[in-house]
CSV table of C-alpha atoms in Angstrom, one decimal:
chain,number,residue,atom,x,y,z
A,1,MET,CA,136.5,132.0,113.1
A,2,MET,CA,137.5,128.7,112.4
A,3,LEU,CA,139.8,127.2,115.4
A,4,ASN,CA,143.1,125.8,114.7
A,5,ALA,CA,145.7,124.7,117.8
A,6,ALA,CA,146.4,127.8,118.2
A,7,THR,CA,143.4,129.3,119.0
A,8,PRO,CA,142.1,129.8,121.8
A,9,VAL,CA,138.6,128.0,123.3
A,10,PRO,CA,136.3,131.2,123.3
A,11,ASP,CA,134.3,132.9,126.7
A,12,PHE,CA,131.0,133.1,126.8
A,13,THR,CA,128.8,135.2,129.2
A,14,THR,CA,125.0,135.0,129.5
A,15,SER,CA,122.6,136.5,131.7
A,16,ARG,CA,124.1,134.1,134.7
A,17,LEU,CA,126.0,132.0,133.4
A,18,ARG,CA,130.0,132.1,132.4
A,19,LEU,CA,131.3,129.9,130.0
A,20,ARG,CA,135.6,129.3,130.3
A,21,ARG,CA,137.5,126.7,129.1
A,22,LEU,CA,137.7,123.6,131.0
A,23,ALA,CA,140.5,123.9,133.0
A,24,ILE,CA,142.8,121.1,135.6
A,25,GLU,CA,142.1,123.9,138.8
A,26,ASP,CA,138.3,122.7,138.2
A,27,ALA,CA,139.3,119.2,139.3
A,28,ARG,CA,137.6,119.4,142.8
A,29,ALA,CA,134.4,121.3,141.7
A,30,MET,CA,134.1,119.2,138.2
A,31,HIS,CA,134.1,115.9,141.2
A,32,GLU,CA,130.8,116.4,142.4
A,33,ALA,CA,129.1,115.5,139.1
A,34,TYR,CA,132.2,113.0,138.3
A,35,GLY,CA,131.9,111.1,141.7
A,36,ASP,CA,128.4,111.5,142.1
A,37,ALA,CA,126.2,108.2,141.5
A,38,SER,CA,122.8,110.0,140.3
A,39,ALA,CA,124.7,112.8,138.0
A,40,MET,CA,127.0,110.1,136.4
A,41,THR,CA,123.9,107.4,136.1
A,42,TYR,CA,123.8,108.1,132.0
A,43,TRP,CA,127.4,109.4,131.8
A,44,ASP,CA,129.6,107.3,129.2
A,45,ALA,CA,131.7,106.2,132.1
A,46,PRO,CA,131.3,105.1,135.6
A,47,PRO,CA,131.6,108.0,138.5
A,48,THR,CA,135.5,108.4,139.3
A,49,ARG,CA,136.4,106.8,142.4
A,50,ASP,CA,138.3,109.9,143.6
A,51,LEU,CA,140.0,113.1,142.4
A,52,ALA,CA,142.6,111.9,141.2
A,53,GLU,CA,141.1,109.8,138.8
A,54,THR,CA,138.3,113.5,138.1
A,55,GLU,CA,141.9,115.1,137.3
A,56,GLN,CA,142.6,112.4,134.6
A,57,ARG,CA,139.6,113.1,132.8
A,58,ILE,CA,139.8,116.5,133.0
A,59,ARG,CA,143.5,116.2,131.5
A,60,ARG,CA,142.6,114.1,128.5
A,61,SER,CA,140.0,116.3,127.9
A,62,VAL,CA,141.8,119.8,127.9
A,63,ALA,CA,144.6,117.7,125.5
A,64,VAL,CA,142.6,117.6,122.6
A,65,ASP,CA,143.2,119.7,119.9
A,66,PRO,CA,140.4,121.8,120.0
A,67,ARG,CA,139.4,121.3,116.2
A,68,TRP,CA,138.3,117.7,117.2
A,69,HIS,CA,137.2,118.5,120.8
A,70,ALA,CA,136.8,121.5,123.1
A,71,ALA,CA,135.4,121.9,126.8
A,72,TRP,CA,133.7,124.5,128.7
A,73,ALA,CA,133.1,124.7,132.7
A,74,VAL,CA,129.9,126.6,132.7
A,75,THR,CA,130.2,129.0,136.0
A,76,ALA,CA,127.6,130.6,137.6
A,77,GLY,CA,127.6,134.9,136.9
A,78,THR,CA,127.0,135.8,139.9
A,79,ASP,CA,129.9,134.5,142.1
A,80,GLY,CA,131.6,132.4,139.9
A,81,ARG,CA,130.7,128.6,141.0
A,82,PHE,CA,131.6,126.1,138.9
A,83,ILE,CA,128.3,124.2,138.0
A,84,GLY,CA,129.0,121.4,135.1
A,85,MET,CA,130.5,120.9,132.2
A,86,THR,CA,129.7,121.1,128.2
A,87,ASN,CA,131.5,120.4,125.5
A,88,TYR,CA,131.6,119.0,121.7
A,89,HIS,CA,133.3,116.1,120.7
A,90,GLY,CA,133.7,114.2,117.7
A,91,ARG,CA,134.0,117.0,115.0
A,92,ASP,CA,134.2,116.3,111.8
A,93,PRO,CA,134.7,119.6,109.9
A,94,GLY,CA,134.8,117.8,106.4
A,95,HIS,CA,131.1,116.9,107.4
A,96,ARG,CA,130.3,119.9,109.2
A,97,ARG,CA,129.2,117.5,111.9
A,98,LEU,CA,130.6,117.0,115.6
A,99,ALA,CA,128.7,115.9,119.1
A,100,VAL,CA,127.5,117.5,121.8
A,101,GLY,CA,127.5,116.5,126.1
A,102,TRP,CA,127.0,118.0,129.4
A,103,ILE,CA,126.8,117.2,133.2
A,104,LEU,CA,125.8,119.4,135.9
A,105,ILE,CA,126.2,118.9,139.7
A,106,PRO,CA,122.9,117.5,141.3
A,107,ALA,CA,122.3,120.5,143.5
A,108,PHE,CA,122.2,122.9,139.7
A,109,TRP,CA,119.2,121.0,138.1
A,110,GLY,CA,116.5,122.1,137.5
A,111,HIS,CA,117.1,125.9,137.2
A,112,GLY,CA,117.6,126.3,133.2
A,113,TYR,CA,121.2,126.5,134.2
A,114,MET,CA,122.3,123.7,130.8
A,115,ARG,CA,119.4,124.7,128.8
A,116,GLU,CA,121.1,128.7,128.1
A,117,ALA,CA,124.8,126.9,128.5
A,118,MET,CA,123.9,124.7,125.7
A,119,ALA,CA,122.2,127.3,123.5
A,120,VAL,CA,125.5,129.7,123.3
A,121,LEU,CA,127.4,126.1,122.3
A,122,LEU,CA,125.1,125.2,119.9
A,123,ASN,CA,125.2,128.9,118.3
A,124,HIS,CA,129.2,128.4,118.2
A,125,CYS,CA,129.1,125.4,117.1
A,126,PHE,CA,126.6,126.8,114.3
A,127,GLU,CA,127.6,130.1,113.5
A,128,GLU,CA,131.9,129.5,113.9
A,129,LEU,CA,132.4,126.4,113.4
A,130,ASN,CA,130.4,126.2,110.7
A,131,THR,CA,128.5,123.2,112.3
A,132,HIS,CA,125.4,122.1,109.9
A,133,ARG,CA,124.7,119.1,112.2
A,134,ILE,CA,125.3,118.5,115.7
A,135,GLU,CA,124.8,115.2,117.6
A,136,ALA,CA,123.7,113.5,121.0
A,137,GLU,CA,123.4,110.4,122.9
A,138,ILE,CA,121.5,110.1,125.0
A,139,GLU,CA,120.3,107.2,127.0
A,140,PRO,CA,116.5,106.0,127.0
A,141,GLY,CA,116.0,106.2,130.9
A,142,ASN,CA,117.7,109.9,130.9
A,143,THR,CA,114.4,112.0,130.2
A,144,ARG,CA,116.0,115.0,132.1
A,145,SER,CA,119.3,114.9,129.3
A,146,ALA,CA,116.1,114.3,126.3
A,147,ARG,CA,113.6,117.3,127.2
A,148,LEU,CA,116.7,118.9,126.8
A,149,ALA,CA,117.5,118.2,124.1
A,150,GLU,CA,114.3,118.7,122.6
A,151,ARG,CA,113.5,122.3,124.0
A,152,LEU,CA,116.7,122.8,122.3
A,153,GLY,CA,115.5,122.0,118.8
A,154,PHE,CA,117.2,118.4,118.6
A,155,ALA,CA,115.0,115.5,117.1
A,156,ARG,CA,115.0,111.8,118.0
A,157,GLU,CA,116.0,110.1,115.5
A,158,GLY,CA,116.1,106.2,116.3
A,159,LEU,CA,117.7,104.0,118.9
A,160,LEU,CA,121.7,102.7,119.3
A,161,ARG,CA,121.4,99.0,120.2
A,162,ASP,CA,124.2,98.3,122.6
A,163,ARG,CA,126.0,101.5,121.5
A,164,LEU,CA,128.3,101.7,124.5
A,165,PHE,CA,129.7,99.5,127.5
A,166,VAL,CA,129.6,101.6,130.8
A,167,ALA,CA,131.8,99.7,133.5
A,168,GLY,CA,131.4,96.2,131.2
A,169,GLN,CA,127.8,96.6,130.3
A,170,PRO,CA,125.9,97.4,127.1
A,171,ARG,CA,124.5,100.2,127.0
A,172,SER,CA,121.8,101.3,124.6
A,173,VAL,CA,121.4,105.1,123.3
A,174,TYR,CA,119.0,107.2,121.0
A,175,SER,CA,120.9,109.4,118.4
A,176,TYR,CA,119.2,113.3,118.4
A,177,ALA,CA,120.3,116.0,116.1
A,178,LEU,CA,119.4,119.3,115.2
A,179,LEU,CA,119.9,121.0,111.8
A,180,ARG,CA,121.3,124.6,111.5
A,181,SER,CA,118.2,124.7,109.3
A,182,ALA,CA,116.2,124.1,112.3
A,183,TRP,CA,118.2,126.1,115.2
A,184,ASN,CA,116.8,129.3,115.9
A,185,PRO,CA,118.1,130.9,119.1
A,186,GLY,CA,115.4,133.3,119.9
A,187,ALA,CA,112.9,130.2,119.7
A,188,LEU,CA,113.7,129.0,123.0
A,189,PRO,CA,111.5,129.2,126.1
């Protein structure tokens, strides 16, 4: 199944989570991550100042055609509480490549939720979007995300110096990639 502008972003369910298309109604809960300085330490933008700014970011995200970008709210399966967000972006179908990102509300760190959510998203990207290469950019100090990427099978390829400017300051990132030939969802811990 190839997504197009008329095709909705699919929902996914795991043993503990539900992933559904991110919506403006998620802004209040998303602000717990976007507005939190610790959650945003390694994000490509500074924390949002208020709920209105979080809403703006979500509006921009959901307005993009899912052929190029899609974002999912990650919710706890038991009570439906919003705990984070994951996405793909920069999709290039011709080269069968895209990038992924994720953020989790700090209260939910350390429980394996994002590994579970990303496994579902990665499988979707490889199987349904016909992706060959999935990329992630992770700042050198972001050890949690680096560990997650490596547990998912990503390999660190190199340092991209001053790749981002956040709040007027240059930031370097490591380039990580996962190739279709290395993807083995059954081997995930």
